[in-house]
Amino acid sequence: EMFTNDDIIEAINFYDTAGDGKVGIKQVGLVLRAVGLVPTESHLNKLTSSFNEESRVGVEELVPMAREVATTRPVNLDELSMCLAPFDRESNGQITLSELRHVLSHWGDKLNEKEMDVLLQGVDVVDGKVSIPIFIKHITSY
Protein backbone atom coordinates (compact mmCIF):
# COMPACT_ATOMS: atom_id res chain seq x y z
CA GLU A 1 0.00 0.00 0.00
CA MET A 2 1.36 3.38 -0.95
CA PHE A 3 -0.54 5.34 1.72
CA THR A 4 -1.20 5.02 5.45
CA ASN A 5 -4.26 5.93 7.51
CA ASP A 6 -2.22 8.88 8.80
CA ASP A 7 -1.69 10.07 5.21
CA ILE A 8 -5.45 10.01 4.69
CA ILE A 9 -6.10 11.79 8.00
CA GLU A 10 -3.55 14.46 7.03
CA ALA A 11 -5.25 14.96 3.64
CA ILE A 12 -8.69 15.08 5.29
CA ASN A 13 -7.46 17.73 7.74
CA PHE A 14 -6.05 19.77 4.85
CA TYR A 15 -9.40 19.79 2.98
CA ASP A 16 -11.66 19.87 6.07
CA THR A 17 -13.47 23.22 6.04
CA ALA A 18 -15.85 22.47 8.92
CA GLY A 19 -13.32 21.31 11.52
CA ASP A 20 -15.08 17.98 12.03
CA GLY A 21 -12.35 15.68 10.72
CA LYS A 22 -14.34 15.03 7.56
CA VAL A 23 -14.53 16.30 3.99
CA GLY A 24 -17.44 16.97 1.69
CA ILE A 25 -18.24 14.14 -0.70
CA LYS A 26 -17.05 16.36 -3.59
CA GLN A 27 -13.55 16.48 -2.01
CA VAL A 28 -13.09 12.70 -2.01
CA GLY A 29 -11.10 12.87 -5.26
CA LEU A 30 -8.83 15.58 -3.86
CA VAL A 31 -8.09 13.51 -0.75
CA LEU A 32 -7.39 10.34 -2.76
CA ARG A 33 -5.12 12.22 -5.16
CA ALA A 34 -3.33 13.88 -2.22
CA VAL A 35 -2.24 10.42 -1.01
CA GLY A 36 -0.87 9.51 -4.44
CA LEU A 37 -3.83 7.71 -5.98
CA VAL A 38 -5.21 8.42 -9.44
CA PRO A 39 -8.95 7.68 -9.47
CA THR A 40 -10.93 8.33 -12.65
CA GLU A 41 -14.05 10.49 -12.47
CA SER A 42 -16.22 7.45 -13.23
CA HIS A 43 -14.55 5.50 -10.40
CA LEU A 44 -15.13 8.42 -8.00
CA ASN A 45 -18.78 8.57 -9.05
CA LYS A 46 -19.12 4.84 -8.32
CA LEU A 47 -17.41 5.18 -4.92
CA THR A 48 -19.53 8.15 -3.83
CA SER A 49 -22.88 7.23 -5.42
CA SER A 50 -24.36 5.97 -2.13
CA PHE A 51 -23.82 9.38 -0.48
CA ASN A 52 -25.87 12.52 -1.05
CA GLU A 53 -24.25 15.79 -2.16
CA GLU A 54 -24.18 17.22 1.38
CA SER A 55 -22.52 14.13 2.88
CA ARG A 56 -19.25 14.49 4.76
CA VAL A 57 -16.94 11.50 5.06
CA GLY A 58 -14.08 10.72 7.41
CA VAL A 59 -11.22 8.28 7.62
CA GLU A 60 -13.63 5.33 8.19
CA GLU A 61 -15.20 5.84 4.75
CA LEU A 62 -12.11 7.10 2.94
CA VAL A 63 -9.71 4.25 3.80
CA PRO A 64 -11.89 1.61 2.06
CA MET A 65 -12.34 3.96 -0.92
CA ALA A 66 -8.57 4.49 -1.11
CA ARG A 67 -7.93 0.72 -0.95
CA GLU A 68 -10.47 0.17 -3.72
CA VAL A 69 -8.73 2.74 -5.95
CA ALA A 70 -5.26 1.41 -5.05
CA THR A 71 -6.20 -2.14 -6.12
CA THR A 72 -7.69 -1.06 -9.44
CA ARG A 73 -5.58 -2.22 -12.34
CA PRO A 74 -3.46 0.70 -13.56
CA VAL A 75 -3.61 1.86 -17.15
CA ASN A 76 -1.48 -0.34 -19.36
CA LEU A 77 0.72 1.75 -21.68
CA ASP A 78 0.43 -0.76 -24.52
CA GLU A 79 -3.38 -0.65 -24.27
CA LEU A 80 -3.24 3.13 -24.39
CA SER A 81 -1.07 2.95 -27.52
CA MET A 82 -3.47 0.47 -29.11
CA CYS A 83 -6.41 2.78 -28.41
CA LEU A 84 -4.71 5.63 -30.25
CA ALA A 85 -3.20 3.49 -33.05
CA PRO A 86 -6.25 3.71 -35.37
CA PHE A 87 -5.73 7.49 -35.49
CA ASP A 88 -2.12 7.07 -36.62
CA ARG A 89 -3.20 7.39 -40.27
CA GLU A 90 0.34 7.57 -41.68
CA SER A 91 1.71 4.79 -39.42
CA ASN A 92 4.38 7.13 -38.11
CA GLY A 93 3.40 7.17 -34.43
CA GLN A 94 1.51 10.46 -34.66
CA ILE A 95 -2.07 11.67 -34.18
CA THR A 96 -3.42 15.03 -35.27
CA LEU A 97 -4.10 17.40 -32.40
CA SER A 98 -7.72 17.81 -33.53
CA GLU A 99 -8.33 14.04 -33.46
CA LEU A 100 -6.61 13.72 -30.09
CA ARG A 101 -8.84 16.48 -28.68
CA HIS A 102 -11.88 14.70 -30.16
CA VAL A 103 -10.88 11.39 -28.52
CA LEU A 104 -10.25 13.10 -25.17
CA SER A 105 -13.60 14.89 -25.24
CA HIS A 106 -15.78 12.00 -26.46
CA TRP A 107 -14.37 8.74 -25.06
CA GLY A 108 -14.09 7.32 -21.54
CA ASP A 109 -13.88 10.02 -18.89
CA LYS A 110 -14.75 12.87 -21.24
CA LEU A 111 -12.62 15.97 -20.75
CA ASN A 112 -13.85 19.54 -21.19
CA GLU A 113 -11.82 22.20 -23.05
CA LYS A 114 -10.04 23.44 -19.92
CA GLU A 115 -9.12 19.91 -18.80
CA MET A 116 -7.76 19.14 -22.28
CA ASP A 117 -5.71 22.34 -22.27
CA VAL A 118 -4.19 21.38 -18.90
CA LEU A 119 -3.49 17.80 -20.04
CA LEU A 120 -1.90 18.96 -23.29
CA GLN A 121 0.20 21.68 -21.67
CA GLY A 122 3.83 21.04 -22.51
CA VAL A 123 3.04 18.50 -25.25
CA ASP A 124 4.95 19.29 -28.45
CA VAL A 125 2.71 19.85 -31.46
CA VAL A 126 4.57 19.75 -34.77
CA ASP A 127 2.65 20.50 -37.98
CA GLY A 128 -0.62 19.98 -36.08
CA LYS A 129 0.43 16.51 -34.91
CA VAL A 130 1.40 14.93 -31.59
CA SER A 131 3.74 11.96 -31.11
CA ILE A 132 1.63 9.17 -29.58
CA PRO A 133 4.50 7.65 -27.49
CA ILE A 134 5.55 11.08 -26.20
CA PHE A 135 1.92 11.98 -25.38
CA ILE A 136 1.46 8.71 -23.46
CA LYS A 137 4.72 9.28 -21.57
CA HIS A 138 3.58 12.84 -20.79
CA ILE A 139 0.19 11.85 -19.37
CA THR A 140 1.41 8.83 -17.41
CA SER A 141 4.40 10.41 -15.67
CA TYR A 142 2.89 12.17 -12.68
JSON list of C-alpha atoms in Angstrom, two decimals:
[
{"chain": "A", "resi": 1, "resn": "GLU", "atom": "CA", "xyz": [0.00, 0.00, 0.00]},
{"chain": "A", "resi": 2, "resn": "MET", "atom": "CA", "xyz": [1.36, 3.38, -0.95]},
{"chain": "A", "resi": 3, "resn": "PHE", "atom": "CA", "xyz": [-0.54, 5.34, 1.72]},
{"chain": "A", "resi": 4, "resn": "THR", "atom": "CA", "xyz": [-1.20, 5.02, 5.45]},
{"chain": "A", "resi": 5, "resn": "ASN", "atom": "CA", "xyz": [-4.26, 5.93, 7.51]},
{"chain": "A", "resi": 6, "resn": "ASP", "atom": "CA", "xyz": [-2.22, 8.88, 8.80]},
{"chain": "A", "resi": 7, "resn": "ASP", "atom": "CA", "xyz": [-1.69, 10.07, 5.21]},
{"chain": "A", "resi": 8, "resn": "ILE", "atom": "CA", "xyz": [-5.45, 10.01, 4.69]},
{"chain": "A", "resi": 9, "resn": "ILE", "atom": "CA", "xyz": [-6.10, 11.79, 8.00]},
{"chain": "A", "resi": 10, "resn": "GLU", "atom": "CA", "xyz": [-3.55, 14.46, 7.03]},
{"chain": "A", "resi": 11, "resn": "ALA", "atom": "CA", "xyz": [-5.25, 14.96, 3.64]},
{"chain": "A", "resi": 12, "resn": "ILE", "atom": "CA", "xyz": [-8.69, 15.08, 5.29]},
{"chain": "A", "resi": 13, "resn": "ASN", "atom": "CA", "xyz": [-7.46, 17.73, 7.74]},
{"chain": "A", "resi": 14, "resn": "PHE", "atom": "CA", "xyz": [-6.05, 19.77, 4.85]},
{"chain": "A", "resi": 15, "resn": "TYR", "atom": "CA", "xyz": [-9.40, 19.79, 2.98]},
{"chain": "A", "resi": 16, "resn": "ASP", "atom": "CA", "xyz": [-11.66, 19.87, 6.07]},
{"chain": "A", "resi": 17, "resn": "THR", "atom": "CA", "xyz": [-13.47, 23.22, 6.04]},
{"chain": "A", "resi": 18, "resn": "ALA", "atom": "CA", "xyz": [-15.85, 22.47, 8.92]},
{"chain": "A", "resi": 19, "resn": "GLY", "atom": "CA", "xyz": [-13.32, 21.31, 11.52]},
{"chain": "A", "resi": 20, "resn": "ASP", "atom": "CA", "xyz": [-15.08, 17.98, 12.03]},
{"chain": "A", "resi": 21, "resn": "GLY", "atom": "CA", "xyz": [-12.35, 15.68, 10.72]},
{"chain": "A", "resi": 22, "resn": "LYS", "atom": "CA", "xyz": [-14.34, 15.03, 7.56]},
{"chain": "A", "resi": 23, "resn": "VAL", "atom": "CA", "xyz": [-14.53, 16.30, 3.99]},
{"chain": "A", "resi": 24, "resn": "GLY", "atom": "CA", "xyz": [-17.44, 16.97, 1.69]},
{"chain": "A", "resi": 25, "resn": "ILE", "atom": "CA", "xyz": [-18.24, 14.14, -0.70]},
{"chain": "A", "resi": 26, "resn": "LYS", "atom": "CA", "xyz": [-17.05, 16.36, -3.59]},
{"chain": "A", "resi": 27, "resn": "GLN", "atom": "CA", "xyz": [-13.55, 16.48, -2.01]},
{"chain": "A", "resi": 28, "resn": "VAL", "atom": "CA", "xyz": [-13.09, 12.70, -2.01]},
{"chain": "A", "resi": 29, "resn": "GLY", "atom": "CA", "xyz": [-11.10, 12.87, -5.26]},
{"chain": "A", "resi": 30, "resn": "LEU", "atom": "CA", "xyz": [-8.83, 15.58, -3.86]},
{"chain": "A", "resi": 31, "resn": "VAL", "atom": "CA", "xyz": [-8.09, 13.51, -0.75]},
{"chain": "A", "resi": 32, "resn": "LEU", "atom": "CA", "xyz": [-7.39, 10.34, -2.76]},
{"chain": "A", "resi": 33, "resn": "ARG", "atom": "CA", "xyz": [-5.12, 12.22, -5.16]},
{"chain": "A", "resi": 34, "resn": "ALA", "atom": "CA", "xyz": [-3.33, 13.88, -2.22]},
{"chain": "A", "resi": 35, "resn": "VAL", "atom": "CA", "xyz": [-2.24, 10.42, -1.01]},
{"chain": "A", "resi": 36, "resn": "GLY", "atom": "CA", "xyz": [-0.87, 9.51, -4.44]},
{"chain": "A", "resi": 37, "resn": "LEU", "atom": "CA", "xyz": [-3.83, 7.71, -5.98]},
{"chain": "A", "resi": 38, "resn": "VAL", "atom": "CA", "xyz": [-5.21, 8.42, -9.44]},
{"chain": "A", "resi": 39, "resn": "PRO", "atom": "CA", "xyz": [-8.95, 7.68, -9.47]},
{"chain": "A", "resi": 40, "resn": "THR", "atom": "CA", "xyz": [-10.93, 8.33, -12.65]},
{"chain": "A", "resi": 41, "resn": "GLU", "atom": "CA", "xyz": [-14.05, 10.49, -12.47]},
{"chain": "A", "resi": 42, "resn": "SER", "atom": "CA", "xyz": [-16.22, 7.45, -13.23]},
{"chain": "A", "resi": 43, "resn": "HIS", "atom": "CA", "xyz": [-14.55, 5.50, -10.40]},
{"chain": "A", "resi": 44, "resn": "LEU", "atom": "CA", "xyz": [-15.13, 8.42, -8.00]},
{"chain": "A", "resi": 45, "resn": "ASN", "atom": "CA", "xyz": [-18.78, 8.57, -9.05]},
{"chain": "A", "resi": 46, "resn": "LYS", "atom": "CA", "xyz": [-19.12, 4.84, -8.32]},
{"chain": "A", "resi": 47, "resn": "LEU", "atom": "CA", "xyz": [-17.41, 5.18, -4.92]},
{"chain": "A", "resi": 48, "resn": "THR", "atom": "CA", "xyz": [-19.53, 8.15, -3.83]},
{"chain": "A", "resi": 49, "resn": "SER", "atom": "CA", "xyz": [-22.88, 7.23, -5.42]},
{"chain": "A", "resi": 50, "resn": "SER", "atom": "CA", "xyz": [-24.36, 5.97, -2.13]},
{"chain": "A", "resi": 51, "resn": "PHE", "atom": "CA", "xyz": [-23.82, 9.38, -0.48]},
{"chain": "A", "resi": 52, "resn": "ASN", "atom": "CA", "xyz": [-25.87, 12.52, -1.05]},
{"chain": "A", "resi": 53, "resn": "GLU", "atom": "CA", "xyz": [-24.25, 15.79, -2.16]},
{"chain": "A", "resi": 54, "resn": "GLU", "atom": "CA", "xyz": [-24.18, 17.22, 1.38]},
{"chain": "A", "resi": 55, "resn": "SER", "atom": "CA", "xyz": [-22.52, 14.13, 2.88]},
{"chain": "A", "resi": 56, "resn": "ARG", "atom": "CA", "xyz": [-19.25, 14.49, 4.76]},
{"chain": "A", "resi": 57, "resn": "VAL", "atom": "CA", "xyz": [-16.94, 11.50, 5.06]},
{"chain": "A", "resi": 58, "resn": "GLY", "atom": "CA", "xyz": [-14.08, 10.72, 7.41]},
{"chain": "A", "resi": 59, "resn": "VAL", "atom": "CA", "xyz": [-11.22, 8.28, 7.62]},
{"chain": "A", "resi": 60, "resn": "GLU", "atom": "CA", "xyz": [-13.63, 5.33, 8.19]},
{"chain": "A", "resi": 61, "resn": "GLU", "atom": "CA", "xyz": [-15.20, 5.84, 4.75]},
{"chain": "A", "resi": 62, "resn": "LEU", "atom": "CA", "xyz": [-12.11, 7.10, 2.94]},
{"chain": "A", "resi": 63, "resn": "VAL", "atom": "CA", "xyz": [-9.71, 4.25, 3.80]},
{"chain": "A", "resi": 64, "resn": "PRO", "atom": "CA", "xyz": [-11.89, 1.61, 2.06]},
{"chain": "A", "resi": 65, "resn": "MET", "atom": "CA", "xyz": [-12.34, 3.96, -0.92]},
{"chain": "A", "resi": 66, "resn": "ALA", "atom": "CA", "xyz": [-8.57, 4.49, -1.11]},
{"chain": "A", "resi": 67, "resn": "ARG", "atom": "CA", "xyz": [-7.93, 0.72, -0.95]},
{"chain": "A", "resi": 68, "resn": "GLU", "atom": "CA", "xyz": [-10.47, 0.17, -3.72]},
{"chain": "A", "resi": 69, "resn": "VAL", "atom": "CA", "xyz": [-8.73, 2.74, -5.95]},
{"chain": "A", "resi": 70, "resn": "ALA", "atom": "CA", "xyz": [-5.26, 1.41, -5.05]},
{"chain": "A", "resi": 71, "resn": "THR", "atom": "CA", "xyz": [-6.20, -2.14, -6.12]},
{"chain": "A", "resi": 72, "resn": "THR", "atom": "CA", "xyz": [-7.69, -1.06, -9.44]},
{"chain": "A", "resi": 73, "resn": "ARG", "atom": "CA", "xyz": [-5.58, -2.22, -12.34]},
{"chain": "A", "resi": 74, "resn": "PRO", "atom": "CA", "xyz": [-3.46, 0.70, -13.56]},
{"chain": "A", "resi": 75, "resn": "VAL", "atom": "CA", "xyz": [-3.61, 1.86, -17.15]},
{"chain": "A", "resi": 76, "resn": "ASN", "atom": "CA", "xyz": [-1.48, -0.34, -19.36]},
{"chain": "A", "resi": 77, "resn": "LEU", "atom": "CA", "xyz": [0.72, 1.75, -21.68]},
{"chain": "A", "resi": 78, "resn": "ASP", "atom": "CA", "xyz": [0.43, -0.76, -24.52]},
{"chain": "A", "resi": 79, "resn": "GLU", "atom": "CA", "xyz": [-3.38, -0.65, -24.27]},
{"chain": "A", "resi": 80, "resn": "LEU", "atom": "CA", "xyz": [-3.24, 3.13, -24.39]},
{"chain": "A", "resi": 81, "resn": "SER", "atom": "CA", "xyz": [-1.07, 2.95, -27.52]},
{"chain": "A", "resi": 82, "resn": "MET", "atom": "CA", "xyz": [-3.47, 0.47, -29.11]},
{"chain": "A", "resi": 83, "resn": "CYS", "atom": "CA", "xyz": [-6.41, 2.78, -28.41]},
{"chain": "A", "resi": 84, "resn": "LEU", "atom": "CA", "xyz": [-4.71, 5.63, -30.25]},
{"chain": "A", "resi": 85, "resn": "ALA", "atom": "CA", "xyz": [-3.20, 3.49, -33.05]},
{"chain": "A", "resi": 86, "resn": "PRO", "atom": "CA", "xyz": [-6.25, 3.71, -35.37]},
{"chain": "A", "resi": 87, "resn": "PHE", "atom": "CA", "xyz": [-5.73, 7.49, -35.49]},
{"chain": "A", "resi": 88, "resn": "ASP", "atom": "CA", "xyz": [-2.12, 7.07, -36.62]},
{"chain": "A", "resi": 89, "resn": "ARG", "atom": "CA", "xyz": [-3.20, 7.39, -40.27]},
{"chain": "A", "resi": 90, "resn": "GLU", "atom": "CA", "xyz": [0.34, 7.57, -41.68]},
{"chain": "A", "resi": 91, "resn": "SER", "atom": "CA", "xyz": [1.71, 4.79, -39.42]},
{"chain": "A", "resi": 92, "resn": "ASN", "atom": "CA", "xyz": [4.38, 7.13, -38.11]},
{"chain": "A", "resi": 93, "resn": "GLY", "atom": "CA", "xyz": [3.40, 7.17, -34.43]},
{"chain": "A", "resi": 94, "resn": "GLN", "atom": "CA", "xyz": [1.51, 10.46, -34.66]},
{"chain": "A", "resi": 95, "resn": "ILE", "atom": "CA", "xyz": [-2.07, 11.67, -34.18]},
{"chain": "A", "resi": 96, "resn": "THR", "atom": "CA", "xyz": [-3.42, 15.03, -35.27]},
{"chain": "A", "resi": 97, "resn": "LEU", "atom": "CA", "xyz": [-4.10, 17.40, -32.40]},
{"chain": "A", "resi": 98, "resn": "SER", "atom": "CA", "xyz": [-7.72, 17.81, -33.53]},
{"chain": "A", "resi": 99, "resn": "GLU", "atom": "CA", "xyz": [-8.33, 14.04, -33.46]},
{"chain": "A", "resi": 100, "resn": "LEU", "atom": "CA", "xyz": [-6.61, 13.72, -30.09]},
{"chain": "A", "resi": 101, "resn": "ARG", "atom": "CA", "xyz": [-8.84, 16.48, -28.68]},
{"chain": "A", "resi": 102, "resn": "HIS", "atom": "CA", "xyz": [-11.88, 14.70, -30.16]},
{"chain": "A", "resi": 103, "resn": "VAL", "atom": "CA", "xyz": [-10.88, 11.39, -28.52]},
{"chain": "A", "resi": 104, "resn": "LEU", "atom": "CA", "xyz": [-10.25, 13.10, -25.17]},
{"chain": "A", "resi": 105, "resn": "SER", "atom": "CA", "xyz": [-13.60, 14.89, -25.24]},
{"chain": "A", "resi": 106, "resn": "HIS", "atom": "CA", "xyz": [-15.78, 12.00, -26.46]},
{"chain": "A", "resi": 107, "resn": "TRP", "atom": "CA", "xyz": [-14.37, 8.74, -25.06]},
{"chain": "A", "resi": 108, "resn": "GLY", "atom": "CA", "xyz": [-14.09, 7.32, -21.54]},
{"chain": "A", "resi": 109, "resn": "ASP", "atom": "CA", "xyz": [-13.88, 10.02, -18.89]},
{"chain": "A", "resi": 110, "resn": "LYS", "atom": "CA", "xyz": [-14.75, 12.87, -21.24]},
{"chain": "A", "resi": 111, "resn": "LEU", "atom": "CA", "xyz": [-12.62, 15.97, -20.75]},
{"chain": "A", "resi": 112, "resn": "ASN", "atom": "CA", "xyz": [-13.85, 19.54, -21.19]},
{"chain": "A", "resi": 113, "resn": "GLU", "atom": "CA", "xyz": [-11.82, 22.20, -23.05]},
{"chain": "A", "resi": 114, "resn": "LYS", "atom": "CA", "xyz": [-10.04, 23.44, -19.92]},
{"chain": "A", "resi": 115, "resn": "GLU", "atom": "CA", "xyz": [-9.12, 19.91, -18.80]},
{"chain": "A", "resi": 116, "resn": "MET", "atom": "CA", "xyz": [-7.76, 19.14, -22.28]},
{"chain": "A", "resi": 117, "resn": "ASP", "atom": "CA", "xyz": [-5.71, 22.34, -22.27]},
{"chain": "A", "resi": 118, "resn": "VAL", "atom": "CA", "xyz": [-4.19, 21.38, -18.90]},
{"chain": "A", "resi": 119, "resn": "LEU", "atom": "CA", "xyz": [-3.49, 17.80, -20.04]},
{"chain": "A", "resi": 120, "resn": "LEU", "atom": "CA", "xyz": [-1.90, 18.96, -23.29]},
{"chain": "A", "resi": 121, "resn": "GLN", "atom": "CA", "xyz": [0.20, 21.68, -21.67]},
{"chain": "A", "resi": 122, "resn": "GLY", "atom": "CA", "xyz": [3.83, 21.04, -22.51]},
{"chain": "A", "resi": 123, "resn": "VAL", "atom": "CA", "xyz": [3.04, 18.50, -25.25]},
{"chain": "A", "resi": 124, "resn": "ASP", "atom": "CA", "xyz": [4.95, 19.29, -28.45]},
{"chain": "A", "resi": 125, "resn": "VAL", "atom": "CA", "xyz": [2.71, 19.85, -31.46]},
{"chain": "A", "resi": 126, "resn": "VAL", "atom": "CA", "xyz": [4.57, 19.75, -34.77]},
{"chain": "A", "resi": 127, "resn": "ASP", "atom": "CA", "xyz": [2.65, 20.50, -37.98]},
{"chain": "A", "resi": 128, "resn": "GLY", "atom": "CA", "xyz": [-0.62, 19.98, -36.08]},
{"chain": "A", "resi": 129, "resn": "LYS", "atom": "CA", "xyz": [0.43, 16.51, -34.91]},
{"chain": "A", "resi": 130, "resn": "VAL", "atom": "CA", "xyz": [1.40, 14.93, -31.59]},
{"chain": "A", "resi": 131, "resn": "SER", "atom": "CA", "xyz": [3.74, 11.96, -31.11]},
{"chain": "A", "resi": 132, "resn": "ILE", "atom": "CA", "xyz": [1.63, 9.17, -29.58]},
{"chain": "A", "resi": 133, "resn": "PRO", "atom": "CA", "xyz": [4.50, 7.65, -27.49]},
{"chain": "A", "resi": 134, "resn": "ILE", "atom": "CA", "xyz": [5.55, 11.08, -26.20]},
{"chain": "A", "resi": 135, "resn": "PHE", "atom": "CA", "xyz": [1.92, 11.98, -25.38]},
{"chain": "A", "resi": 136, "resn": "ILE", "atom": "CA", "xyz": [1.46, 8.71, -23.46]},
{"chain": "A", "resi": 137, "resn": "LYS", "atom": "CA", "xyz": [4.72, 9.28, -21.57]},
{"chain": "A", "resi": 138, "resn": "HIS", "atom": "CA", "xyz": [3.58, 12.84, -20.79]},
{"chain": "A", "resi": 139, "resn": "ILE", "atom": "CA", "xyz": [0.19, 11.85, -19.37]},
{"chain": "A", "resi": 140, "resn": "THR", "atom": "CA", "xyz": [1.41, 8.83, -17.41]},
{"chain": "A", "resi": 141, "resn": "SER", "atom": "CA", "xyz": [4.40, 10.41, -15.67]},
{"chain": "A", "resi": 142, "resn": "TYR", "atom": "CA", "xyz": [2.89, 12.17, -12.68]}
]
